[in-house]
Each structure stands twice: as C-alpha cells, then as structure tokens.
Short mmCIF file of C-alpha atoms in Angstrom, two decimals:
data_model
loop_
_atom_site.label_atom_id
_atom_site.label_comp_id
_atom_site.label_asym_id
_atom_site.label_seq_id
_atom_site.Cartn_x
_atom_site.Cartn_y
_atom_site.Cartn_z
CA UNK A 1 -2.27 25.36 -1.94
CA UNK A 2 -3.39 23.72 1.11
CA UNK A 3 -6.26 25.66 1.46
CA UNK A 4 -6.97 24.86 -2.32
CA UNK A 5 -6.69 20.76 -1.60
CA UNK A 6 -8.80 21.14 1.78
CA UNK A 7 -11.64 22.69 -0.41
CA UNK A 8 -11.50 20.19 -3.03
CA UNK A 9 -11.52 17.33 -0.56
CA UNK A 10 -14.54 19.30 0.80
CA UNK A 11 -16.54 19.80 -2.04
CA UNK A 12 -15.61 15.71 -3.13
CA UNK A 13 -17.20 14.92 0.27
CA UNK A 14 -20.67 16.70 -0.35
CA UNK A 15 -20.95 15.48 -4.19
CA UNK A 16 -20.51 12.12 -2.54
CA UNK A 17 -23.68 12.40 -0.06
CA UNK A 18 -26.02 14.70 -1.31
CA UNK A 19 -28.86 13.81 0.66
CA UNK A 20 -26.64 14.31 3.35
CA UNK A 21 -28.36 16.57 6.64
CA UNK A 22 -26.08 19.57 7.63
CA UNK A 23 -27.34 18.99 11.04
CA UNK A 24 -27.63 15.84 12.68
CA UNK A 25 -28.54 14.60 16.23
CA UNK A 26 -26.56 13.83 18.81
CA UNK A 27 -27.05 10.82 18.61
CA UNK A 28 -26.05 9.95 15.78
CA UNK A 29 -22.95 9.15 15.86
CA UNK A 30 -23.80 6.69 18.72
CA UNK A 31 -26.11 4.80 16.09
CA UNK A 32 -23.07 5.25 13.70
CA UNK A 33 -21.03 3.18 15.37
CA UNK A 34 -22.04 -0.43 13.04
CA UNK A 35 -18.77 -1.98 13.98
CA UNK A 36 -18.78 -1.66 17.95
CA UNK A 37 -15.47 -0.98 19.22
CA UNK A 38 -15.15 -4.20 21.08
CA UNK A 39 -15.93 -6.39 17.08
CA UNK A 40 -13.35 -3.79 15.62
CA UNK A 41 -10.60 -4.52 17.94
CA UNK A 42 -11.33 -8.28 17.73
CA UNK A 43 -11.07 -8.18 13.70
CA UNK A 44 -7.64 -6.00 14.30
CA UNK A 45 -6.61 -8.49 16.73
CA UNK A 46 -7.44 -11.20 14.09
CA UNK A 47 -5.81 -9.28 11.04
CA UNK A 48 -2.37 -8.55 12.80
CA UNK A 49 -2.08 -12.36 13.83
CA UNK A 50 -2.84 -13.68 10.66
CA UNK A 51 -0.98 -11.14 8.74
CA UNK A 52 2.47 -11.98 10.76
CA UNK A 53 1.58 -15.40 9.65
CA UNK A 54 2.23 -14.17 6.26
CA UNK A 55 4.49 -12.18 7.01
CA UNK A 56 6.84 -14.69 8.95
CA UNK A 57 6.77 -16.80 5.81
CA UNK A 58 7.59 -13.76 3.52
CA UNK A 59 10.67 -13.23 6.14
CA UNK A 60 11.77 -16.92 5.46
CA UNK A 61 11.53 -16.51 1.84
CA UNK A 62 14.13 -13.58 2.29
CA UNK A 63 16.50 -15.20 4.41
CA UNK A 64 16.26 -18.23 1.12
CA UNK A 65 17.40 -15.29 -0.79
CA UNK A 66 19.90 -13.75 1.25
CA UNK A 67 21.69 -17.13 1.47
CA UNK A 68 21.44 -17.76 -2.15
CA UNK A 69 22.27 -14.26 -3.54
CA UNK A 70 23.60 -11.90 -0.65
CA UNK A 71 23.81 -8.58 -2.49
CA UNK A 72 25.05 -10.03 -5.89
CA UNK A 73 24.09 -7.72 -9.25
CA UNK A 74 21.53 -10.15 -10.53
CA UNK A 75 19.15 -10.03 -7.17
CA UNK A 76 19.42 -5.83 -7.75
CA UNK A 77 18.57 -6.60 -11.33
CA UNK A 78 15.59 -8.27 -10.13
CA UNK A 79 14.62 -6.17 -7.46
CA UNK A 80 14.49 -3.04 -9.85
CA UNK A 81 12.90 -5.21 -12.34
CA UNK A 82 9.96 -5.70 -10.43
CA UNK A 83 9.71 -2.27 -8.91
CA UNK A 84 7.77 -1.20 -12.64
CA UNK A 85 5.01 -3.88 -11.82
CA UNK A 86 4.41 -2.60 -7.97
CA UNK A 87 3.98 0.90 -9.31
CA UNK A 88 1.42 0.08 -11.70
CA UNK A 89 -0.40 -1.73 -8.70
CA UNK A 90 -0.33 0.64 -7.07
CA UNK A 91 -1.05 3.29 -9.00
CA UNK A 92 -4.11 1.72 -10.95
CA UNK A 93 -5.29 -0.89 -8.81
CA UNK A 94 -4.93 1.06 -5.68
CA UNK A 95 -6.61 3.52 -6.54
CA UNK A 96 -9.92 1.67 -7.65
CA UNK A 97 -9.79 0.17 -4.28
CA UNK A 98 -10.06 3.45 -2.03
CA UNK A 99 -12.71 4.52 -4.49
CA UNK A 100 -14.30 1.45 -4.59
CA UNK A 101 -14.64 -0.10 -1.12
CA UNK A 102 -16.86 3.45 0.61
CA UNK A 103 -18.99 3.18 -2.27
CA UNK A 104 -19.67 -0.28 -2.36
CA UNK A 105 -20.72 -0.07 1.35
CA UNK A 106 -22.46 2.86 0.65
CA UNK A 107 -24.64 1.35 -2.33
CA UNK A 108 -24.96 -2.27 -0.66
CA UNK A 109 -26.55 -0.19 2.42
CA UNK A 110 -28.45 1.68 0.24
CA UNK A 111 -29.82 -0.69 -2.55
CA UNK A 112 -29.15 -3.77 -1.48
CA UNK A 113 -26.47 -6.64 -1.88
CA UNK A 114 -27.15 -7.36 -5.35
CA UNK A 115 -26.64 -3.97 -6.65
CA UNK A 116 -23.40 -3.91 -4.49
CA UNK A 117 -22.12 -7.20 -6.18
CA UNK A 118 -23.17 -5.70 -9.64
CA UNK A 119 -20.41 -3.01 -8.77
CA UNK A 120 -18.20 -4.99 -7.77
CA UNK A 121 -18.60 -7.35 -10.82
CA UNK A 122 -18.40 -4.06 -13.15
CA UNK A 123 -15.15 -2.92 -11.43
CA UNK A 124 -13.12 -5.90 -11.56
CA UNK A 125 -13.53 -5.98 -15.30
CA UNK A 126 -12.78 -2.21 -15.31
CA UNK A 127 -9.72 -3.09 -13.29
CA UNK A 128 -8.72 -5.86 -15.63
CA UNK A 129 -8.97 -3.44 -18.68
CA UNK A 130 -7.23 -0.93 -17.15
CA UNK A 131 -4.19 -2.78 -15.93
CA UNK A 132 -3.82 -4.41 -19.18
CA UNK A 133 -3.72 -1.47 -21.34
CA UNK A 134 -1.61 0.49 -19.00
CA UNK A 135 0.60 -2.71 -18.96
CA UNK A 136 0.87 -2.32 -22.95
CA UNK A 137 1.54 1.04 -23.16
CA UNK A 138 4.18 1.68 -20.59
CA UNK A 139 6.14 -1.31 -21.60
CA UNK A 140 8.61 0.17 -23.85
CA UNK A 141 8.82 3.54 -21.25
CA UNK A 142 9.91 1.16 -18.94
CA UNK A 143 12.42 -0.80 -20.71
CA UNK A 144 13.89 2.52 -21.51
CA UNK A 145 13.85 3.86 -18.28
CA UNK A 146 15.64 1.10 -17.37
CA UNK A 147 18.90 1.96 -18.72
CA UNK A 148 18.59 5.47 -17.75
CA UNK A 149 17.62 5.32 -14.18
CA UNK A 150 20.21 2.35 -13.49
CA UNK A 151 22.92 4.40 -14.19
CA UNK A 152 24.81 2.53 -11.94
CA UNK A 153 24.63 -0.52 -13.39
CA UNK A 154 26.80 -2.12 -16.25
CA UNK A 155 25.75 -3.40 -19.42
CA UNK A 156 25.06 -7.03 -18.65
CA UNK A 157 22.96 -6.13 -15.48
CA UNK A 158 20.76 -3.51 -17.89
CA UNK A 159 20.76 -6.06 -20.00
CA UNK A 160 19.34 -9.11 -17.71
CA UNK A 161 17.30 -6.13 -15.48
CA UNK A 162 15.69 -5.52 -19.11
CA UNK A 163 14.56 -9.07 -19.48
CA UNK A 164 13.23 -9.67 -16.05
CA UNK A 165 10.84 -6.31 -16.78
CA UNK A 166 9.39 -8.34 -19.17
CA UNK A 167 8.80 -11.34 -17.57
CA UNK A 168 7.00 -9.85 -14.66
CA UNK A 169 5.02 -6.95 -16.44
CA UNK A 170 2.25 -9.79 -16.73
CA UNK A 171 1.94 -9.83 -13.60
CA UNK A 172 0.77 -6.43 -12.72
CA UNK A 173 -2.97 -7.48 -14.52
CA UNK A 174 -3.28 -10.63 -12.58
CA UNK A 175 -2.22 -9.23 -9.40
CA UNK A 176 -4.07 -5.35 -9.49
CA UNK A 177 -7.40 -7.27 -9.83
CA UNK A 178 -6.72 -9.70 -7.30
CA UNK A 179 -5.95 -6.84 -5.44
CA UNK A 180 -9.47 -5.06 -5.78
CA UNK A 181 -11.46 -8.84 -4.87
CA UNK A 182 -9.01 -8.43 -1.66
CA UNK A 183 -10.86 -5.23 -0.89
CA UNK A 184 -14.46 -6.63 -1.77
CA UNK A 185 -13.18 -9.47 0.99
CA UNK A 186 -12.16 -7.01 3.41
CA UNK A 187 -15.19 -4.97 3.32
CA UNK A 188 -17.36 -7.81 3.78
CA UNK A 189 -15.28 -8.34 6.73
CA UNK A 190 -13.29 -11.95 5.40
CA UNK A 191 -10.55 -10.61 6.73
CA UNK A 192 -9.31 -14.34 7.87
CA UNK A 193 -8.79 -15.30 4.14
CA UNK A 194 -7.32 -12.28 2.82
CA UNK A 195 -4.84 -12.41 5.55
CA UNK A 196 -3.85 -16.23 4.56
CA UNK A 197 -3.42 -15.90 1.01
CA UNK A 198 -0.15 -13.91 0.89
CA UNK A 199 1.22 -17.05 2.06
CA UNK A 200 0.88 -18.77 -1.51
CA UNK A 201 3.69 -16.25 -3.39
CA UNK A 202 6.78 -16.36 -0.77
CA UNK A 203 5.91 -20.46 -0.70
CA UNK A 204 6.10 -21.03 -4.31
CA UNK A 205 9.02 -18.55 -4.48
CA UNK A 206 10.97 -20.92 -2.18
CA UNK A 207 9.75 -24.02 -4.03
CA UNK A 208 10.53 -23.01 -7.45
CA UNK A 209 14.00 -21.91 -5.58
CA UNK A 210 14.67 -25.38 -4.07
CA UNK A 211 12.94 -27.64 -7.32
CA UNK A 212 15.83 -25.75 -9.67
CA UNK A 213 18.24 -26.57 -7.62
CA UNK A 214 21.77 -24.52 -7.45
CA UNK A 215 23.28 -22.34 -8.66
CA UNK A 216 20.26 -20.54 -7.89
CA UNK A 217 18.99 -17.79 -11.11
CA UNK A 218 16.78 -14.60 -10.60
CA UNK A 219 14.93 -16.66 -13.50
CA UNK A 220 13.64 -18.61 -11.02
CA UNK A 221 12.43 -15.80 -8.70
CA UNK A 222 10.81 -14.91 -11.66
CA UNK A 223 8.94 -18.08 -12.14
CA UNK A 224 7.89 -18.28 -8.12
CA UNK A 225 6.82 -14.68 -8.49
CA UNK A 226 4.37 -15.35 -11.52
CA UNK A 227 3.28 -18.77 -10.12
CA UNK A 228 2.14 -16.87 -6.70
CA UNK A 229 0.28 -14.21 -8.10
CA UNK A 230 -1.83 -16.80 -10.08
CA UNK A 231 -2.60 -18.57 -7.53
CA UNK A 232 -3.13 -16.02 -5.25
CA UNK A 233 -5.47 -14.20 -8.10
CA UNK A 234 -7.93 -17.65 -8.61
CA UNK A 235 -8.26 -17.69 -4.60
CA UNK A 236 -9.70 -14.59 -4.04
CA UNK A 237 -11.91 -14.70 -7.27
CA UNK A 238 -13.26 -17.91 -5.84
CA UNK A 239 -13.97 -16.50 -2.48
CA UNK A 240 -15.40 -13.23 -4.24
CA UNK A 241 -17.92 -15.37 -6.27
CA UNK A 242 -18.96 -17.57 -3.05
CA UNK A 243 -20.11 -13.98 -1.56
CA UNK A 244 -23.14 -14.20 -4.60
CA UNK A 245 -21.71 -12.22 -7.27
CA UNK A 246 -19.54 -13.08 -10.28
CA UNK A 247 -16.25 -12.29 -11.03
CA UNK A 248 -16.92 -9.79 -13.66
CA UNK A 249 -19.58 -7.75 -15.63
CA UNK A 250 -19.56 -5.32 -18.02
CA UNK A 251 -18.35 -2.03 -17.10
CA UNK A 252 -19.90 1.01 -17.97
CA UNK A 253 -20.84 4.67 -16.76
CA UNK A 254 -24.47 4.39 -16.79
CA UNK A 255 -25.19 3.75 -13.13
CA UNK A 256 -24.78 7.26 -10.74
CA UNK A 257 -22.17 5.10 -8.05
CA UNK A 258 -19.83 4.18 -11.03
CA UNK A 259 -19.22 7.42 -11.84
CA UNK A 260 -19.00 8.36 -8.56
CA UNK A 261 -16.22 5.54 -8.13
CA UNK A 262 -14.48 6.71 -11.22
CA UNK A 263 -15.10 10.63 -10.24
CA UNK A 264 -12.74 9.27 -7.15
CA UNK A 265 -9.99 7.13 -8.51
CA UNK A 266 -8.90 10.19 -11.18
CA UNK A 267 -7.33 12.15 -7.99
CA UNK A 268 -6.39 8.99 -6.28
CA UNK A 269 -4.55 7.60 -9.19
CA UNK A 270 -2.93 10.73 -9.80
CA UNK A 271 -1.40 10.98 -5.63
CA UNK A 272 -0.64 7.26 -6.63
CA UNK A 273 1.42 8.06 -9.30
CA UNK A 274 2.98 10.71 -7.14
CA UNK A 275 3.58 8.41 -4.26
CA UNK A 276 4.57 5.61 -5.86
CA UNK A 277 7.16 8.27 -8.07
CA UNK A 278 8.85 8.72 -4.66
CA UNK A 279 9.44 4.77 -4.16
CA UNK A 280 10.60 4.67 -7.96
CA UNK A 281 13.04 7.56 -7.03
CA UNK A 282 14.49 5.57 -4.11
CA UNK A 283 15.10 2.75 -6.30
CA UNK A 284 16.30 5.14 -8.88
CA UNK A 285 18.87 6.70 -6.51
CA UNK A 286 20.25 3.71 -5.40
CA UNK A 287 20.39 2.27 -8.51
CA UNK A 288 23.09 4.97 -9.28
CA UNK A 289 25.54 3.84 -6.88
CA UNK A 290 25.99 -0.15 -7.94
CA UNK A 291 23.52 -3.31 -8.60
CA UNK A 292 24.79 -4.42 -5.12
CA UNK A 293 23.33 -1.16 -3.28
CA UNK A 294 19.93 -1.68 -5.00
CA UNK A 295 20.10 -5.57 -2.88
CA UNK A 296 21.61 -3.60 0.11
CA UNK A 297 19.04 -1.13 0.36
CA UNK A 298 16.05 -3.68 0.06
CA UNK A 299 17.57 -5.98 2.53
CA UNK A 300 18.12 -2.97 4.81
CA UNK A 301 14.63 -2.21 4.85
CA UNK A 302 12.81 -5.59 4.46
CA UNK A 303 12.29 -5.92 8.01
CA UNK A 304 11.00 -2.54 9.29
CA UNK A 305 8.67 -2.47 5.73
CA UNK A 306 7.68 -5.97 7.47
CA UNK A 307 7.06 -4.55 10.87
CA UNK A 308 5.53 -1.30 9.46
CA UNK A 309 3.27 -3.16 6.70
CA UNK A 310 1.98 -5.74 9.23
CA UNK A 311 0.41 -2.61 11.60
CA UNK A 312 -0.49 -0.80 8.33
CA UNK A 313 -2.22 -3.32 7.21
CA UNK A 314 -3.85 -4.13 10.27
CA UNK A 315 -5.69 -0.86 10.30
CA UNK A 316 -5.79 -0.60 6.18
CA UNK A 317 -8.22 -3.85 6.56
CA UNK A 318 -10.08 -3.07 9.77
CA UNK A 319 -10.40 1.33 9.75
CA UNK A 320 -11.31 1.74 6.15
CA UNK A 321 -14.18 0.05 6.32
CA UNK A 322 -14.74 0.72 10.00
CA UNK A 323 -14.48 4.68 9.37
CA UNK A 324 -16.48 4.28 5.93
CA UNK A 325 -19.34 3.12 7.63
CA UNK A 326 -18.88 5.84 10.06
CA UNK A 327 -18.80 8.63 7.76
CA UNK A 328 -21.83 6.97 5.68
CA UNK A 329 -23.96 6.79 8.96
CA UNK A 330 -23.49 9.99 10.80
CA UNK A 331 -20.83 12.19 8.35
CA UNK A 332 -17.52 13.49 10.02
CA UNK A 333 -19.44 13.66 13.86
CA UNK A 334 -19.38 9.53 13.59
CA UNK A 335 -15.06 9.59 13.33
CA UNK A 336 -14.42 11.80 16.06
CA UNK A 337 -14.71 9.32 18.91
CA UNK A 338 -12.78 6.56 17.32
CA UNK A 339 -9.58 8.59 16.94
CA UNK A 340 -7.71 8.55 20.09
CA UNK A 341 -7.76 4.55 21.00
CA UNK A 342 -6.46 4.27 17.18
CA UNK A 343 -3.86 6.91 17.29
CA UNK A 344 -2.67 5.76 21.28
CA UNK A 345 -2.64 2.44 19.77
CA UNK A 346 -0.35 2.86 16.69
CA UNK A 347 2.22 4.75 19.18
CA UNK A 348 2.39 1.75 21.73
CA UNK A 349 3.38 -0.07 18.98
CA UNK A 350 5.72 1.40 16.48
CA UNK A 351 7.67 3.58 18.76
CA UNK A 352 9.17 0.45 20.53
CA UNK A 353 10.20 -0.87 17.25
CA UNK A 354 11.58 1.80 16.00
CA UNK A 355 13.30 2.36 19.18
CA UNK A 356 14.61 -1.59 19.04
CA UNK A 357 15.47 -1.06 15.10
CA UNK A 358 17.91 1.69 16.12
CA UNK A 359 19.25 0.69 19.19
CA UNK A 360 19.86 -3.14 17.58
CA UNK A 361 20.31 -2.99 14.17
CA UNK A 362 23.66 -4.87 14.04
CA UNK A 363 22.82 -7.96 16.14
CA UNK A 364 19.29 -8.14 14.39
CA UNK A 365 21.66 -8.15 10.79
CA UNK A 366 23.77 -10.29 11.66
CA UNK A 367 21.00 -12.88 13.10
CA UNK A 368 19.11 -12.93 10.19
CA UNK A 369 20.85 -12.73 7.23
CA UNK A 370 24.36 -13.33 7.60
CA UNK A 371 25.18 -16.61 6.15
CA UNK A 372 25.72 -18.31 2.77
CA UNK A 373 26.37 -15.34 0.22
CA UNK A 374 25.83 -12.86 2.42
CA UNK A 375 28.80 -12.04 4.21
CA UNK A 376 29.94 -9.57 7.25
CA UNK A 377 30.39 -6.06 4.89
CA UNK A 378 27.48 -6.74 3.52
CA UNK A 379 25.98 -6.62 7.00
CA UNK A 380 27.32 -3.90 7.87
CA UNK A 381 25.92 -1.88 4.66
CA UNK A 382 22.36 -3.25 5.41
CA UNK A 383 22.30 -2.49 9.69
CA UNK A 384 23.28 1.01 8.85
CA UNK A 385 20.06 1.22 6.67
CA UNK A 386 17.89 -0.35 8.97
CA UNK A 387 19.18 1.44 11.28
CA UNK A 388 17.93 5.32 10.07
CA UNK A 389 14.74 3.56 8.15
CA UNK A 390 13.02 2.22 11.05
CA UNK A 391 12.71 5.43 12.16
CA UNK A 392 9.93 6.02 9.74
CA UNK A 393 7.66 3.20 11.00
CA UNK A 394 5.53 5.59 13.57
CA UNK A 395 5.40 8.15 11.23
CA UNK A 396 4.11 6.23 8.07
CA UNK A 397 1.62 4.74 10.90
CA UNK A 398 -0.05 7.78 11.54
CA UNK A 399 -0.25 8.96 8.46
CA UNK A 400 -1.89 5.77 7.53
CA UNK A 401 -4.34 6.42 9.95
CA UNK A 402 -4.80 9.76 8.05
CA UNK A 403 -5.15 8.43 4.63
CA UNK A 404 -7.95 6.15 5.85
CA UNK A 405 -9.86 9.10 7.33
CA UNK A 406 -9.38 11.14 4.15
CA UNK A 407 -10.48 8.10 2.08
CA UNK A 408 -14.07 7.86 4.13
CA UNK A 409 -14.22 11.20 3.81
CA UNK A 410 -14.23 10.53 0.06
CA UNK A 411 -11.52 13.91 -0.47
CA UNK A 412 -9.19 12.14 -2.81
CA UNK A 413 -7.89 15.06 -4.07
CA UNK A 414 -6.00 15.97 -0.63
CA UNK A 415 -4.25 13.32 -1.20
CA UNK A 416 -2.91 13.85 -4.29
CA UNK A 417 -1.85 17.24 -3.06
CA UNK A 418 -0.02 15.21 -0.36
CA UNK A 419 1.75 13.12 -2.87
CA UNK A 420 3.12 15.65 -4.76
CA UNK A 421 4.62 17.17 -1.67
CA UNK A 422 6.24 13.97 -1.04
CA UNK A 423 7.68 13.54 -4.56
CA UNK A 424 9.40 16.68 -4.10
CA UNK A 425 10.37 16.10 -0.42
CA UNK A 426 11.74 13.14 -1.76
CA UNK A 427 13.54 13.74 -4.25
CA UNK A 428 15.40 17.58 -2.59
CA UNK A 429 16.36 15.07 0.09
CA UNK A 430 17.91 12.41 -2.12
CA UNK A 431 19.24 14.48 -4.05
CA UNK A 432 21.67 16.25 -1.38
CA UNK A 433 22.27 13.24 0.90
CA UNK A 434 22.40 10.19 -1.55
CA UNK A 435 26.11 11.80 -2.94
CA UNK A 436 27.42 12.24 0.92
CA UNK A 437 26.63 9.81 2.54
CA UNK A 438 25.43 6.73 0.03
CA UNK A 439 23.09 4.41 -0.06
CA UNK A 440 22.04 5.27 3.68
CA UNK A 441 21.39 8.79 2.63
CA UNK A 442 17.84 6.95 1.03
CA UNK A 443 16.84 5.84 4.26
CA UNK A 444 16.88 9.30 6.02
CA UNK A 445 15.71 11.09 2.78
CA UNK A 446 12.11 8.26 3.25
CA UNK A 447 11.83 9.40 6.82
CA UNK A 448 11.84 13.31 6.07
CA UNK A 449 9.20 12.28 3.14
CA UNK A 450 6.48 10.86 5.50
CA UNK A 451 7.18 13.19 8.22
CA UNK A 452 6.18 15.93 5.31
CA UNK A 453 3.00 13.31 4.26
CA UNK A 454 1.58 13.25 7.91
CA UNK A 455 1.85 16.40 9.22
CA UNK A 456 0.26 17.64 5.80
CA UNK A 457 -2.68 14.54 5.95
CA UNK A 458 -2.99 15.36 9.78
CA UNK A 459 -3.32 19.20 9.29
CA UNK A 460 -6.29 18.38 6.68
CA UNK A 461 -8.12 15.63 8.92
CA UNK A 462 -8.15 17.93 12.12
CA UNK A 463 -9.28 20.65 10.52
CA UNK A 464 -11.98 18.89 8.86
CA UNK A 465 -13.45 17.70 12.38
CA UNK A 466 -13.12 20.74 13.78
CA UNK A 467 -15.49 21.72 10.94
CA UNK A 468 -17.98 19.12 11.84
CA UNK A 469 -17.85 20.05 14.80
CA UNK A 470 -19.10 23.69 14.34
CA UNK A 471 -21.77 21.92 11.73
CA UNK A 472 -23.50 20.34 14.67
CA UNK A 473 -23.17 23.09 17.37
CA UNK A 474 -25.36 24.98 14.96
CA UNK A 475 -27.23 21.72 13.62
CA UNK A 476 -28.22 21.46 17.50
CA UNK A 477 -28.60 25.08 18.57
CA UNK A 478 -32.02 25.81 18.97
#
C-alpha cells in the first residue's frame, strides 16, 4: 500500500509541473535557493517570537478558565462542543490551504501578481461556499453524534453540550476562510501580522469572561469564542486586500491552476478527515469516562499542544513556502540541502521539552493551574497526562517537517494514506489502553499515532530524494 501512495504522490508531482526538465544542472538548486538561509532563519526567528506572544496570552486565557471552571461538566461540555467546528477547519479549510499556497507561488511566479490575487480572490469564495454548506449539512450528524460519542456524559451535559454545538457551528465559515487569507499572508511572507492576530480570540474570551461577571457560564466562552473569530476574520481580509487583490471573486474551474488546486485538496481533505477522525476519537474516548475527564484531558495537554504548536507553526509559516519555492525552482534536487539544519534544529528544541514535561510535570501543574476551582486531585489527573503527552512533541515535529516536504512536492495523496494509518493506530491503541488505565491511556495511545505518521511520512520523503537524486546523476552524466 505504501508503494501504491508513493506512486500516487509521484505521479501528483509530475501532473503538477509538466514542463518540468528530468535533468537539471547542478546548479540549480543553488539558484533555487529564493529564500537564502540566513532571510529564512530570520523569518523563523521572527515567527516563533511573535507566535509565543500569542501563545502566552492563549496560556493566560486558560489559567482564567482553570480558575473559573477547574474540570467541572459544563467546561467538558464545551470543550467537546467545539471539537465539531475544529474538524471542519481542518478538514475543509486546511486542506485548500496546502493546495493553495504552492500554487499560488507557482502561478504568481509564473503569470504575474495579478493572476495570483485572481486565485486567491476565487478561492476564498470557494472556501466560503464550502464551509458553509458543509456547516449545513453535518449539523444534525453532529448533534447526534453528540449523544452517542459522549457516552459518558449525563443527560443535562448532552443536553447543554448539544446547545453549545450550535452556537459555535457558525463559526467554522468565518474562521476556515480567515484561515486560507492567513496562508495568502504567510506566503507573501507577512508573517509579523499573522503571528499577532491570534491574540484578538483568547483577549475577548477573557473580556467577555470578566464583563459577565460570576458565576462564570460556558455561554460566555461561547460569546468570546464567536466575538474572536470575527474579529480575527475582518483583520486578515483587510490585510489580504491591502496586498492588491479583493477579498473574493467568483469561483470557477475554467482556469488550468484551479483545477490543479482542487485536483489537490480532494486527497488532502480526505487525510484531513482521517487525521482530524483521530483527534475526534480522543475526544470521543474520553468523553466515555466522565464530562470531568474530557476538561482533564485538555488541560493535561494544553501546554505541550502550546509548546509543540508554537515550533510547528514556526516551520508551518516559514518551510512551506520556503520548500515550495524550492521544489518550483529546481524540483526535489532544490530540498535536499535544506534538510539537516531543519531536522538538527527541531531536535535541539523539542527533545528538552519533552524531557522537562516528563521529568516536571507535577510542579509545572501545580504552578499553573492549581487555584480557584481547580483543586489538588484534579492536578494530579492532569500532570499524569502531561506527563506521557509531551512525549509526542519531537515526534509530531518531525513529521511536520515531513508533511511540509510532501506538500511542495504536491503528493497529497501520501498523505492521506498516512492518515488513515493513524486513524487506525489510533483508535487499536485507545481502544486497549483507554479501559486500563483511563484517561491517561489517550495520551500514550497520541504518541504511538505520530510515531506511526512519521516514520510512514519520513519513509516516503527519503525515498523520494533518493529518487532525485538518481534523476540528476543521469540528468548530468554525459
């Protein structure tokens, strides 16, 4: 089956660049290099600074609701509530965007920056459509899911988890196009702004918290979560349409790089759906043991997914437009030299804090979210997941790294192949821990799943530039 995926991504990867020269000269990939390593490592630099900005403020906004809520039912309610509107994200939206951003660079290289902002214009409308729709036709899946899935919960928490679905469904549309202007920001290299802006949702979170004044209701979470995505939506637009475009067009399949977006985010969408099926199962498993476990678990890993997310997204923004440009300059001989400092890089990072997640889990518990409503057994629930999940944080890393090098590559399909094997990595694991050991038995089941995604994503990538490399031995062979 791998074999199968590997030729798919393959063939994806020549229908994408058929002008494309089997051989190429050596010096090419010198010339490929449009982002010099020196500019990419300052906009990394850059990115990780300003996204622990946001991310410091999103930590605040927890320890707000840790004080108010501790693990009560209502905050799970919420929490799996609003796990339906990240998976469409996710699912939809993300997948226009790794379709969309190497073919936007590709077309604004080739045919200038107005037909580049006519895609982009095109796509957000697409985007808007599509999240919509999918918005109005899942609705009632969800709400039934709901009640099966949180098994563990009782009637009143169905009940109130029920409502809260419907109150941030909305959100999905406003937030997966926002999403898609962040990637038209990040590949024209504003990554100073789209850093910044995730600073508008935890801040109205915490306002609408403090305005309502106590007791505090997941209502009002609600109302801060809406408010921020807004917000957060009209920024971006506005900074899209200062680039020279507008914020949308009418979509349609006439133009060859539209359907070459769209003949990418069909396999994308559908490893989306696969990955994001393994978060929904985690969420699903918990779930079964109380309300309070679904809190426990997402407090337990709210500050590795911090520390993991702010390096992830640190190369996200910087490598996959670095490596797109890459790829579209001088093919799969252009990535091979900016592999190691990247790889070397994301170890001298995330094994320390994985190392200080494990070795500290307790005292970093207790120091951040013990007070208020959030007492010492809840504590001790939460550092035993923190414990086991920041163990994943070098893993997911590098297989980060992958997914951005299969992206450029433009071999979607490889992916979803990946994402299938981590739905059912997933859920075998869950499945035979979850009942021995609890709500911890999630944690270890996520880091068997991405140790499964990278050394699948990995296998692909180096076998692919070990085929380059033969490609220009020959290409250069006289």
């Amino acid at each position: 089956m791998a074999a199968v995926a590997i030729a798919g991504g393959l063939a994806d990867n020549r229908a994408l660049a058929p002008n494309r020269r089997v051989a190429r000269p050596a010096t090419a990939a010198g010339r490929a290099a449009a982002v010099p390593s020196q500019r990419l490592l300052t906009s990394a630099l850059l990115v990780a600074v300003l996204t622990l900005v946001a991310k410091v403020a999103g930590a605040l906004k927890e320890l707000v609701v840790a004080y108010g809520f501790g693990t009560a039912p209502e905050l799970g309610a919420f929490i799996f509530a609003a796990m339906f509107p990240a998976f469409l994200i996710n699912v939809v939206s993300g997948a226009l965007q790794v379709a969309f951003v190497p073919r936007y660079l590709a077309v604004k290289a080739g045919s200038g920056p107005a037909a580049a902002a006519g895609l982009a214009a095109r796509f957000s409308m697409l985007t808007l459509l599509l999240m919509a729709s999918v918005v109005l036709v899942v609705a009632p899946a969800c709400w039934l899911l709901v009640g099966r899935l949180a098994s563990g919960f009782d009637e009143a928490t169905v009940a109130l988890c029920r409502l809260l679905l419907l109150l941030l469904l909305p959100t999905a549309v406003v937030s997966g196009v926002a999403a898609l202007w962040t990637s038209l920001l990040n590949a024209e290299s504003h990554f100073r702004y789209t850093a910044l802006v995730p600073l508008v949702t935890p801040a109205c979170i915490v306002l609408a918290l403090l305005v309502s004044g106590r007791p505090w209701s997941v209502q009002t979470l609600v109302l801060g979560t809406a408010a921020g995505a807004l917000i957060e939506a009209l920024l971006r637009g506005r900074r899209g349409r200062a680039l020279g475009g507008r914020p949308f067009g009418r979509p349609g399949l006439a133009d060859e790089a539209d359907r070459r977006v769209l003949g990418q985010f069909l396999p994308a969408a559908a490893a989306n759906v696969l990955m994001a099926g393994s978060m929904l199962g985690e969420q699903s498993f918990a779930a079964t043991q109380s309300a309070g476990d679904v809190a426990a678990y997402a407090f337990g890993t709210r500050l590795t997914v911090v520390v993991a997310t702010e390096l992830v997204t640190t190369q996200s923004t910087v490598l996959l437009p670095h490596f797109s440009r890459l790829t579209a300059a001088a093919g799969v001989a252009g990535l091979r030299g900016a592999l190691a400092p990247v790889v070397l890089g994301t170890l001298a990072v995330s094994v320390p804090a994985a190392a200080l997640f494990w070795l500290a889990s307790g005292e970093i518990t207790a120091l951040v979210f013990q007070r208020g409503s959030f007492d010492a057994e809840d504590a001790a629930l939460v550092s035993g997941i923190q414990a086991v999940h920041g163990l994943y944080i070098p893993v997911f890393a590098l297989g980060m790294v992958a997914v951005r090098l299969v992206n450029a590559l433009a071999a979607s399909r490889v992916l979803m192949l990946g994402s299938a094997l981590n739905l059912a990595a997933s859920i075998a694991r869950n499945a035979a821990l979850v009942p021995r050991v609890g709500v911890v038995g999630i944690a270890w089941a996520n880091v068997g799943m991405y140790v499964v995604s990278a050394t699948f994503l990995w296998a692909f990538v180096l076998r692919k530039l070990r085929q380059g490399r033969h490609i220009d031995r020959e290409g250069s062979s006289p």
